[in-house]
PDB file of C-alpha atoms and ligand atoms in Angstrom:
ATOM      1  CA  MET A   1     -30.232 -28.053 -42.980  1.00 48.00           C
ATOM      2  CA  SER A   2     -29.106 -24.657 -44.157  1.00 51.00           C
ATOM      3  CA  PHE A   3     -30.556 -22.890 -47.182  1.00 55.00           C
ATOM      4  CA  ALA A   4     -27.337 -21.904 -48.968  1.00 48.00           C
ATOM      5  CA  ILE A   5     -24.618 -24.417 -49.684  1.00 48.00           C
ATOM      6  CA  GLY A   6     -21.360 -23.241 -48.126  1.00 60.00           C
ATOM      7  CA  HIS A   7     -23.131 -20.123 -46.780  1.00 72.00           C
ATOM      8  CA  VAL A   8     -22.770 -18.026 -49.885  1.00 90.00           C
ATOM      9  CA  LEU A   9     -24.326 -14.741 -48.832  1.00 97.00           C
ATOM     10  CA  LYS A  10     -27.079 -13.497 -51.114  1.00 98.00           C
ATOM     11  CA  ILE A  11     -27.687  -9.736 -51.119  1.00 98.00           C
ATOM     12  CA  ILE A  12     -31.224  -8.493 -51.797  1.00 98.00           C
ATOM     13  CA  THR A  13     -32.268  -4.846 -52.029  1.00 98.00           C
ATOM     14  CA  ALA A  14     -35.821  -5.021 -53.466  1.00 98.00           C
ATOM     15  CA  ILE A  15     -38.925  -5.850 -51.409  1.00 98.00           C
ATOM     16  CA  HIS A  16     -40.403  -7.921 -54.201  1.00 98.00           C
ATOM     17  CA  ASP A  17     -37.305 -10.156 -54.477  1.00 98.00           C
ATOM     18  CA  MET A  18     -37.167 -10.694 -50.724  1.00 98.00           C
ATOM     19  CA  GLN A  19     -40.868 -11.563 -50.555  1.00 98.00           C
ATOM     20  CA  SER A  20     -40.602 -14.021 -53.465  1.00 98.00           C
ATOM     21  CA  LEU A  21     -37.644 -15.774 -51.883  1.00 98.00           C
ATOM     22  CA  ALA A  22     -39.360 -15.932 -48.473  1.00 98.00           C
ATOM     23  CA  GLU A  23     -42.500 -17.369 -50.065  1.00 98.00           C
ATOM     24  CA  SER A  24     -40.519 -19.971 -51.952  1.00 98.00           C
ATOM     25  CA  LEU A  25     -38.633 -21.022 -48.791  1.00 98.00           C
ATOM     26  CA  ARG A  26     -41.934 -21.350 -46.934  1.00 98.00           C
ATOM     27  CA  LYS A  27     -43.419 -23.426 -49.755  1.00 98.00           C
ATOM     28  CA  GLN A  28     -40.434 -25.785 -49.468  1.00 98.00           C
ATOM     29  CA  GLY A  29     -41.254 -26.134 -45.750  1.00 98.00           C
ATOM     30  CA  ARG A  30     -38.097 -24.307 -44.626  1.00 98.00           C
ATOM     31  CA  THR A  31     -38.090 -22.161 -41.517  1.00 98.00           C
ATOM     32  CA  ILE A  32     -36.861 -18.573 -41.724  1.00 98.00           C
ATOM     33  CA  GLY A  33     -34.946 -16.978 -38.845  1.00 98.00           C
ATOM     34  CA  PHE A  34     -34.679 -13.188 -39.020  1.00 99.00           C
ATOM     35  CA  VAL A  35     -32.254 -10.769 -37.365  1.00 98.00           C
ATOM     36  CA  PRO A  36     -33.279  -7.137 -38.068  1.00 98.00           C
ATOM     37  CA  THR A  37     -30.462  -4.615 -37.571  1.00 98.00           C
ATOM     38  CA  MET A  38     -29.415  -1.100 -38.475  1.00 98.00           C
ATOM     39  CA  GLY A  39     -25.975  -2.378 -39.432  1.00 98.00           C
ATOM     40  CA  TYR A  40     -22.544  -1.509 -38.025  1.00 98.00           C
ATOM     41  CA  LEU A  41     -22.685  -5.072 -36.743  1.00 98.00           C
ATOM     42  CA  HIS A  42     -21.067  -6.137 -33.483  1.00 97.00           C
ATOM     43  CA  GLU A  43     -20.743  -9.295 -31.414  1.00 97.00           C
ATOM     44  CA  GLY A  44     -24.279  -8.913 -30.018  1.00 97.00           C
ATOM     45  CA  HIS A  45     -25.760  -9.059 -33.527  1.00 98.00           C
ATOM     46  CA  LEU A  46     -23.481 -11.948 -34.475  1.00 98.00           C
ATOM     47  CA  SER A  47     -24.633 -13.995 -31.481  1.00 98.00           C
ATOM     48  CA  LEU A  48     -28.255 -13.538 -32.632  1.00 98.00           C
ATOM     49  CA  MET A  49     -27.281 -14.657 -36.143  1.00 98.00           C
ATOM     50  CA  ARG A  50     -25.511 -17.737 -34.809  1.00 97.00           C
ATOM     51  CA  ARG A  51     -28.557 -18.624 -32.733  1.00 98.00           C
ATOM     52  CA  ALA A  52     -30.804 -18.227 -35.789  1.00 98.00           C
ATOM     53  CA  ARG A  53     -28.332 -20.344 -37.786  1.00 98.00           C
ATOM     54  CA  HIS A  54     -28.643 -23.084 -35.165  1.00 98.00           C
ATOM     55  CA  GLU A  55     -32.445 -22.981 -34.928  1.00 98.00           C
ATOM     56  CA  CYS A  56     -33.671 -22.227 -38.464  1.00 98.00           C
ATOM     57  CA  ASP A  57     -33.168 -23.509 -42.006  1.00 98.00           C
ATOM     58  CA  ALA A  58     -32.585 -20.107 -43.605  1.00 98.00           C
ATOM     59  CA  VAL A  59     -31.167 -17.024 -41.878  1.00 98.00           C
ATOM     60  CA  VAL A  60     -32.046 -13.525 -43.059  1.00 98.00           C
ATOM     61  CA  THR A  61     -30.473 -10.359 -41.661  1.00 98.00           C
ATOM     62  CA  SER A  62     -31.623  -6.881 -42.580  1.00 99.00           C
ATOM     63  CA  VAL A  63     -29.428  -3.818 -42.512  1.00 98.00           C
ATOM     64  CA  PHE A  64     -31.603  -0.730 -42.693  1.00 98.00           C
ATOM     65  CA  VAL A  65     -31.005   2.560 -40.916  1.00 98.00           C
ATOM     66  CA  ASN A  66     -34.598   3.501 -40.270  1.00 98.00           C
ATOM     67  CA  PRO A  67     -35.224   7.263 -40.540  1.00 98.00           C
ATOM     68  CA  THR A  68     -38.608   7.177 -38.755  1.00 98.00           C
ATOM     69  CA  GLN A  69     -37.088   6.150 -35.432  1.00 98.00           C
ATOM     70  CA  PHE A  70     -34.778   9.182 -35.315  1.00 97.00           C
ATOM     71  CA  GLY A  71     -36.103  12.299 -33.609  1.00 95.00           C
ATOM     72  CA  PRO A  72     -35.529  15.856 -34.891  1.00 91.00           C
ATOM     73  CA  GLY A  73     -32.414  16.313 -32.710  1.00 89.00           C
ATOM     74  CA  GLU A  74     -30.959  12.906 -33.579  1.00 93.00           C
ATOM     75  CA  ASP A  75     -28.675  12.653 -36.559  1.00 93.00           C
ATOM     76  CA  PHE A  76     -29.852   9.991 -39.012  1.00 96.00           C
ATOM     77  CA  ASP A  77     -27.137  10.984 -41.512  1.00 95.00           C
ATOM     78  CA  ARG A  78     -24.372  10.568 -38.978  1.00 96.00           C
ATOM     79  CA  TYR A  79     -25.476   7.103 -37.795  1.00 97.00           C
ATOM     80  CA  PRO A  80     -22.414   4.838 -38.328  1.00 97.00           C
ATOM     81  CA  ARG A  81     -22.480   2.690 -41.455  1.00 98.00           C
ATOM     82  CA  ASP A  82     -20.106  -0.018 -42.646  1.00 98.00           C
ATOM     83  CA  GLU A  83     -21.634  -1.869 -45.579  1.00 97.00           C
ATOM     84  CA  GLU A  84     -18.491  -3.793 -46.515  1.00 98.00           C
ATOM     85  CA  GLY A  85     -17.760  -4.863 -42.931  1.00 98.00           C
ATOM     86  CA  ASP A  86     -21.406  -5.879 -42.389  1.00 98.00           C
ATOM     87  CA  ARG A  87     -21.346  -8.099 -45.483  1.00 98.00           C
ATOM     88  CA  SER A  88     -18.259  -9.961 -44.375  1.00 97.00           C
ATOM     89  CA  LYS A  89     -19.532 -10.365 -40.787  1.00 98.00           C
ATOM     90  CA  CYS A  90     -22.841 -11.776 -42.089  1.00 98.00           C
ATOM     91  CA  GLN A  91     -20.929 -14.125 -44.346  1.00 97.00           C
ATOM     92  CA  SER A  92     -18.823 -15.483 -41.489  1.00 95.00           C
ATOM     93  CA  ALA A  93     -21.811 -15.788 -39.116  1.00 96.00           C
ATOM     94  CA  GLY A  94     -23.514 -18.091 -41.632  1.00 96.00           C
ATOM     95  CA  VAL A  95     -26.246 -15.699 -42.757  1.00 98.00           C
ATOM     96  CA  ASP A  96     -27.897 -16.827 -46.019  1.00 98.00           C
ATOM     97  CA  ILE A  97     -29.607 -13.613 -47.110  1.00 98.00           C
ATOM     98  CA  LEU A  98     -28.736 -10.003 -46.367  1.00 98.00           C
ATOM     99  CA  PHE A  99     -31.648  -7.670 -47.048  1.00 98.00           C
ATOM    100  CA  MET A 100     -30.330  -4.108 -47.531  1.00 98.00           C
ATOM    101  CA  PRO A 101     -33.079  -1.950 -49.029  1.00 98.00           C
ATOM    102  CA  PRO A 102     -32.593   1.744 -49.807  1.00 98.00           C
ATOM    103  CA  VAL A 103     -34.793   4.158 -47.839  1.00 98.00           C
ATOM    104  CA  SER A 104     -36.927   4.782 -50.960  1.00 98.00           C
ATOM    105  CA  GLU A 105     -37.869   1.089 -51.046  1.00 98.00           C
ATOM    106  CA  ILE A 106     -39.245   1.016 -47.491  1.00 98.00           C
ATOM    107  CA  TYR A 107     -40.664   4.550 -47.536  1.00 98.00           C
ATOM    108  CA  PRO A 108     -41.513   5.395 -51.166  1.00 97.00           C
ATOM    109  CA  GLY A 109     -43.179   8.648 -50.068  1.00 97.00           C
ATOM    110  CA  LYS A 110     -43.519  10.681 -46.903  1.00 96.00           C
ATOM    111  CA  PRO A 111     -44.566   8.137 -44.246  1.00 96.00           C
ATOM    112  CA  THR A 112     -48.208   8.622 -43.252  1.00 95.00           C
ATOM    113  CA  ALA A 113     -49.244   5.231 -41.809  1.00 97.00           C
ATOM    114  CA  PHE A 114     -47.660   4.020 -38.564  1.00 98.00           C
ATOM    115  CA  VAL A 115     -47.848   1.212 -36.052  1.00 98.00           C
ATOM    116  CA  ILE A 116     -48.358   2.704 -32.582  1.00 98.00           C
ATOM    117  CA  VAL A 117     -48.039   0.545 -29.477  1.00 98.00           C
ATOM    118  CA  ASP A 118     -49.794   2.686 -26.902  1.00 97.00           C
ATOM    119  CA  GLY A 119     -48.626   3.061 -23.312  1.00 96.00           C
ATOM    120  CA  ILE A 120     -45.380   1.113 -23.236  1.00 97.00           C
ATOM    121  CA  SER A 121     -43.931   3.272 -26.038  1.00 97.00           C
ATOM    122  CA  ASP A 122     -44.404   6.461 -24.022  1.00 96.00           C
ATOM    123  CA  ILE A 123     -42.483   5.630 -20.830  1.00 97.00           C
ATOM    124  CA  LEU A 124     -38.737   5.355 -20.025  1.00 97.00           C
ATOM    125  CA  GLU A 125     -36.740   5.896 -23.262  1.00 96.00           C
ATOM    126  CA  GLY A 126     -39.998   6.654 -25.084  1.00 96.00           C
ATOM    127  CA  ALA A 127     -40.642   9.601 -22.758  1.00 96.00           C
ATOM    128  CA  ILE A 128     -37.402  11.322 -23.822  1.00 96.00           C
ATOM    129  CA  ARG A 129     -37.539  10.180 -27.465  1.00 96.00           C
ATOM    130  CA  PRO A 130     -41.107  10.876 -28.592  1.00 96.00           C
ATOM    131  CA  GLY A 131     -41.970   8.929 -31.760  1.00 97.00           C
ATOM    132  CA  HIS A 132     -38.960   6.617 -31.455  1.00 98.00           C
ATOM    133  CA  PHE A 133     -40.903   3.435 -30.719  1.00 98.00           C
ATOM    134  CA  ARG A 134     -43.541   4.372 -33.284  1.00 98.00           C
ATOM    135  CA  GLY A 135     -40.741   4.320 -35.873  1.00 98.00           C
ATOM    136  CA  VAL A 136     -39.361   1.033 -34.544  1.00 98.00           C
ATOM    137  CA  ALA A 137     -42.774  -0.708 -34.480  1.00 98.00           C
ATOM    138  CA  THR A 138     -43.584   0.604 -37.959  1.00 98.00           C
ATOM    139  CA  VAL A 139     -40.386  -0.580 -39.611  1.00 98.00           C
ATOM    140  CA  VAL A 140     -40.409  -3.941 -37.816  1.00 98.00           C
ATOM    141  CA  ALA A 141     -43.996  -4.562 -39.003  1.00 98.00           C
ATOM    142  CA  LYS A 142     -42.932  -3.689 -42.554  1.00 98.00           C
ATOM    143  CA  LEU A 143     -39.883  -5.974 -42.319  1.00 99.00           C
ATOM    144  CA  PHE A 144     -42.001  -8.852 -40.981  1.00 98.00           C
ATOM    145  CA  HIS A 145     -44.306  -8.531 -44.005  1.00 98.00           C
ATOM    146  CA  ILE A 146     -41.299  -8.574 -46.313  1.00 99.00           C
ATOM    147  CA  VAL A 147     -39.136 -11.299 -44.733  1.00 99.00           C
ATOM    148  CA  LYS A 148     -42.028 -13.471 -43.432  1.00 98.00           C
ATOM    149  CA  PRO A 149     -39.968 -15.028 -40.639  1.00 98.00           C
ATOM    150  CA  HIS A 150     -40.974 -17.954 -38.445  1.00 98.00           C
ATOM    151  CA  THR A 151     -38.730 -16.582 -35.696  1.00 98.00           C
ATOM    152  CA  ALA A 152     -37.217 -13.132 -35.197  1.00 98.00           C
ATOM    153  CA  TYR A 153     -34.274 -12.407 -32.916  1.00 98.00           C
ATOM    154  CA  PHE A 154     -33.771  -9.159 -30.992  1.00 98.00           C
ATOM    155  CA  GLY A 155     -31.050  -8.203 -28.500  1.00 96.00           C
ATOM    156  CA  GLN A 156     -32.218  -8.023 -24.898  1.00 93.00           C
ATOM    157  CA  LYS A 157     -29.967  -5.012 -24.289  1.00 91.00           C
ATOM    158  CA  ASP A 158     -32.819  -2.977 -25.832  1.00 93.00           C
ATOM    159  CA  TYR A 159     -35.308  -4.305 -23.317  1.00 96.00           C
ATOM    160  CA  GLN A 160     -38.053  -1.753 -23.936  1.00 97.00           C
ATOM    161  CA  GLN A 161     -37.779  -2.258 -27.691  1.00 98.00           C
ATOM    162  CA  CYS A 162     -38.285  -6.035 -27.165  1.00 98.00           C
ATOM    163  CA  ALA A 163     -41.352  -5.334 -25.016  1.00 98.00           C
ATOM    164  CA  VAL A 164     -42.834  -3.000 -27.666  1.00 98.00           C
ATOM    165  CA  ILE A 165     -42.223  -5.533 -30.447  1.00 98.00           C
ATOM    166  CA  LYS A 166     -43.645  -8.431 -28.422  1.00 97.00           C
ATOM    167  CA  ARG A 167     -46.781  -6.406 -27.743  1.00 97.00           C
TER     168      ARG A 167
HETATM  169  O1  LIG B 201     -32.472  -2.394 -32.720  1.00 53.79           O
HETATM  170  C1  LIG B 201     -32.330  -1.970 -33.875  1.00 53.79           C
HETATM  171  O2  LIG B 201     -31.282  -2.092 -34.487  1.00 53.79           O
HETATM  172  C2  LIG B 201     -33.501  -1.279 -34.565  1.00 53.79           C
HETATM  173  O3  LIG B 201     -34.246  -0.542 -33.673  1.00 53.79           O
HETATM  174  C3  LIG B 201     -34.407  -2.241 -35.372  1.00 53.79           C
HETATM  175  C4  LIG B 201     -35.092  -3.252 -34.468  1.00 53.79           C
HETATM  176  C5  LIG B 201     -33.570  -2.966 -36.416  1.00 53.79           C
HETATM  177  C6  LIG B 201     -35.492  -1.439 -36.094  1.00 53.79           C
HETATM  178  O4  LIG B 201     -34.963  -0.474 -36.926  1.00 53.79           O
END
């Protein structure tokens, strides 16, 4: 059974609102499937959303371009964004809740506390992008505390990222 009748997409931008909704879904015994993204959604993301739709009662997607996973030479500001397109894609994939926080909500000050997954974060892509997987692990941990999912869905194209998150 899906959470929203007719899949009316609910947009949430504040941590507190997302946490309250997640807690209330859990209290009602509903499972939460979560697809974290940085937006500019494509078919790979949509397939994860459809899978979550099939397996869980409520589907949450986040769109958050995470500054801490960009290195000094990588352009956070120029990362592609398409808020309008992302909303309509989420709507048609049957997503119930789109969590789109501003950067100031996730990082209210200069980030000083991080999640570091030693070893696996430092090889392959991690060797040429120092700090990248630290940023990924940190934001995913934050998002898990906010969305409180039963199941989270990640694309296998980013194999090392999946391994870091599983660890
Ligand atoms: O794969 C991505 O889009 C990002 O690395 C993730 C997992 C959403 C964290 O920002």
